[in-house]
Short mmCIF file of C-alpha atoms in Angstrom, two decimals:
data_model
loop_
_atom_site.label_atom_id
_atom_site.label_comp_id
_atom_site.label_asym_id
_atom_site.label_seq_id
_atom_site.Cartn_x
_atom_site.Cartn_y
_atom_site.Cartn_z
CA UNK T 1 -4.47 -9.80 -96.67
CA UNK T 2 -6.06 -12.11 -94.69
CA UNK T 3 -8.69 -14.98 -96.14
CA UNK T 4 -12.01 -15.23 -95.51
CA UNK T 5 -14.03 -17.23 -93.53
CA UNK T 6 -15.69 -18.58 -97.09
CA UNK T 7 -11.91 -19.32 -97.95
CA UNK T 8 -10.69 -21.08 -95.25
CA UNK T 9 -13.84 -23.20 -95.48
CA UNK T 10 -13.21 -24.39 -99.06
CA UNK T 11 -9.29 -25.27 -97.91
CA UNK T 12 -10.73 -27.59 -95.12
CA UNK T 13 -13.10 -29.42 -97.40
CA UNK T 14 -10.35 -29.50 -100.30
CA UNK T 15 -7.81 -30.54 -97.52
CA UNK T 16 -10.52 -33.34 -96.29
CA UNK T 17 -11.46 -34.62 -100.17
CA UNK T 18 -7.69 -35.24 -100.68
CA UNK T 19 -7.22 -37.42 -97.31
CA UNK T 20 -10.21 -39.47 -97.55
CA UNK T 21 -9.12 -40.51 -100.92
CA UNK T 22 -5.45 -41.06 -100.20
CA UNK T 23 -6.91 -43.04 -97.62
CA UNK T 24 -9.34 -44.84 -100.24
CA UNK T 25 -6.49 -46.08 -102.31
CA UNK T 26 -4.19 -47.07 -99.95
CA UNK T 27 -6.99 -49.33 -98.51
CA UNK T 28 -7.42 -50.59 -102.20
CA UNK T 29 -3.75 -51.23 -102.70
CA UNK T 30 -3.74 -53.24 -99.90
CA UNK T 31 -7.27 -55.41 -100.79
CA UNK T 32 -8.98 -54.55 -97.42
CA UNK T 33 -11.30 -53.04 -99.90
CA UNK T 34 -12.54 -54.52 -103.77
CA UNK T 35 -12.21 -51.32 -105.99
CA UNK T 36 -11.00 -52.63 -109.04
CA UNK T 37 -8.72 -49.66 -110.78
CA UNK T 38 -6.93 -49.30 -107.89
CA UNK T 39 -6.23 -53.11 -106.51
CA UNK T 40 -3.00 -54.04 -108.15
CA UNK T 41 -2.31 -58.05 -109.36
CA UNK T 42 -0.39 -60.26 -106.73
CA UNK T 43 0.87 -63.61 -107.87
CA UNK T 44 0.26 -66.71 -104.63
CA UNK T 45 2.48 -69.68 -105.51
CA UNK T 46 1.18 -73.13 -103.80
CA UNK T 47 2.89 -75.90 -103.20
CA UNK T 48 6.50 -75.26 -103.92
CA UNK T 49 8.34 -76.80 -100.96
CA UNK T 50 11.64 -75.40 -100.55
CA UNK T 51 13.46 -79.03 -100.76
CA UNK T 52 13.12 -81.65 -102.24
CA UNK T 53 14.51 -85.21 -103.02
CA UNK T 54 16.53 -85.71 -106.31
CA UNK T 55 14.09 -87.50 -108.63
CA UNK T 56 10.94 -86.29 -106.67
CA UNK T 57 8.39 -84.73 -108.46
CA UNK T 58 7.38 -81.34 -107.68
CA UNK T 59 3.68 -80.31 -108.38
CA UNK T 60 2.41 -75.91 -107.56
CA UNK T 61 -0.22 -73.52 -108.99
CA UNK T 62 -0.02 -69.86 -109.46
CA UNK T 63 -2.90 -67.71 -109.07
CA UNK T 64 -3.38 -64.38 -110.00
CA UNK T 65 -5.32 -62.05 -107.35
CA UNK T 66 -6.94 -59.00 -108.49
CA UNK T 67 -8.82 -56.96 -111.01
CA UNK T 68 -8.40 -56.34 -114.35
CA UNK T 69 -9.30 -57.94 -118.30
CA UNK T 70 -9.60 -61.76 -119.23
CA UNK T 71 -6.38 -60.69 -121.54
CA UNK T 72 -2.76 -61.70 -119.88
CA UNK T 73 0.36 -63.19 -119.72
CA UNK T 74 2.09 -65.96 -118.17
CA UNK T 75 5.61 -67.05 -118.12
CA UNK T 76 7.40 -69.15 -115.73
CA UNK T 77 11.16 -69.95 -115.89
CA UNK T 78 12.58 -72.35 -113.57
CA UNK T 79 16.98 -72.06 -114.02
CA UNK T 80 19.46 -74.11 -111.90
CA UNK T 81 21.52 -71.70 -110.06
CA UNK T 82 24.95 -73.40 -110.24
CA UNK T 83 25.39 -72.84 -114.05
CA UNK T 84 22.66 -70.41 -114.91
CA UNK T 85 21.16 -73.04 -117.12
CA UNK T 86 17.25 -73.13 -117.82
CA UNK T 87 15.41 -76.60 -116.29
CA UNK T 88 12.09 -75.18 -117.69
CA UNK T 89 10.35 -72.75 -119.46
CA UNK T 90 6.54 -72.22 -119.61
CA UNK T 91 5.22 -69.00 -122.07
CA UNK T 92 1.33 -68.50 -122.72
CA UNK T 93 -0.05 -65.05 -123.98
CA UNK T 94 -3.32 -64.47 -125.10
CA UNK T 95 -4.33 -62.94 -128.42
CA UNK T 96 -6.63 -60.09 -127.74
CA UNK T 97 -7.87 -59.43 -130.92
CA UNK T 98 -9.70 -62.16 -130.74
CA UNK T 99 -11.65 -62.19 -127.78
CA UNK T 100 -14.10 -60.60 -126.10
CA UNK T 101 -12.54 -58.64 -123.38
CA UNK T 102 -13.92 -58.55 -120.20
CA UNK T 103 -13.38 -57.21 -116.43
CA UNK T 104 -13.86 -58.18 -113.02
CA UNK T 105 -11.80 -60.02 -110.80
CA UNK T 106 -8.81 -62.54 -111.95
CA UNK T 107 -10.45 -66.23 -112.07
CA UNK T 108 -6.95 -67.64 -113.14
CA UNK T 109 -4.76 -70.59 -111.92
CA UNK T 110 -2.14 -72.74 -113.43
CA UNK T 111 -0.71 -75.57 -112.36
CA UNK T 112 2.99 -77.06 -113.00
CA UNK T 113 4.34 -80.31 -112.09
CA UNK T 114 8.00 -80.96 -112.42
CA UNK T 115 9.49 -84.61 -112.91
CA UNK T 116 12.98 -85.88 -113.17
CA UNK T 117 13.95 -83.45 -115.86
CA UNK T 118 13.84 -80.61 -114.05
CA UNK T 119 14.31 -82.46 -110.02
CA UNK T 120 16.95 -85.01 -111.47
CA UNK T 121 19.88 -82.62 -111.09
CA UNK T 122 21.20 -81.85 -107.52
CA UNK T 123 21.38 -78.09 -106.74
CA UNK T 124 19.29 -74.74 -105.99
CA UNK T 125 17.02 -73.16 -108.57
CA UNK T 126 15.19 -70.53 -109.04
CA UNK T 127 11.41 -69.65 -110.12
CA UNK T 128 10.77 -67.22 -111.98
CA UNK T 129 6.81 -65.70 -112.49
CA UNK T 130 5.61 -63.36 -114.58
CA UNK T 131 2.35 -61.84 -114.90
CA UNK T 132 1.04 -59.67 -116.86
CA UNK T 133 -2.66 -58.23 -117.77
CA UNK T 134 -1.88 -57.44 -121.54
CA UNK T 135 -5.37 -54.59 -121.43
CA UNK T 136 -4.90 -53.08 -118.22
CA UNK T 137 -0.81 -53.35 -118.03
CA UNK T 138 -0.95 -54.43 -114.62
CA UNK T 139 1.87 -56.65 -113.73
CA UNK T 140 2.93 -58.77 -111.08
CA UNK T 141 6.57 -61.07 -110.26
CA UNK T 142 7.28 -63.70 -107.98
CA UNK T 143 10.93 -65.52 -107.58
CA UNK T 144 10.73 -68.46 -105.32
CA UNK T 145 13.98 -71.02 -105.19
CA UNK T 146 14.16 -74.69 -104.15
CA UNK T 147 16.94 -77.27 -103.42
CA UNK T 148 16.95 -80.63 -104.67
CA UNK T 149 19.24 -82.79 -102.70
#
């Protein structure tokens, strides 16, 4: 039994709904547009060179990109690679029963400097950075690695 023309017509519009807003969030996803539910957290690292000098000091900032609560996570482990051994360790979580939570987009940054503890041993390491907004579960990782020479 064939459809109608009334039926056909309400496929096409369906059919048109559902692409326009597959195309919506993908544009989201990928920040070309603001829409906060849909943009997901993405961790930048500055400053992390990817050598340095034994004994040199290493200074970076991670910011957090994105939408989502005033209520998150941070923790950033630095390990030397040769023995698996942890240079650093940096843990800060908010306690969000007491605060006001509020939305809008991330206005977060925190910076790091490493001295001869952590640069005063030869060898590759490895960053690791966690994120994590502890209302809206969004989450975001980074690894970055270095050599000290």
């Amino acid at each position: 039994m064939p459809g109608t023309k009334k039926q056909y017509a309400i496929a096409a519009a369906a059919g048109g709904a559902a692409a326009v807003f597959a195309i919506f969030v993908a544009l989201a996803q990928t920040n070309a547009i603001a829409v906060p539910y849909f943009t997901p957290v993405a961790l930048q690292v500055d400053g992390l060179k990817e050598k340095y000098a034994a004994g040199e000091n290493a200074s970076f900032a991670v910011t957090a990109n994105g939408y989502g609560s005033n209520c998150h996570s941070l923790e950033v482990e630095a390990t030397h690679n040769d023995n698996g051994e942890r240079a650093s360790y940096y843990n800060k979580e908010d306690d969000c029963r007491f605060m006001t939570i509020t939305h809008g987009k991330y206005n977060f940054t925190q910076s790091f400097d490493y001295g001869s503890k952590v640069m005063g041993k030869a060898g590759m390491y490895t960053v690791d950075i966690k994120f994590k907004d502890l209302v809206d579960n969004k989450e975001a990782r980074v690894t970055k690695t270095f050599e000290v020479k």
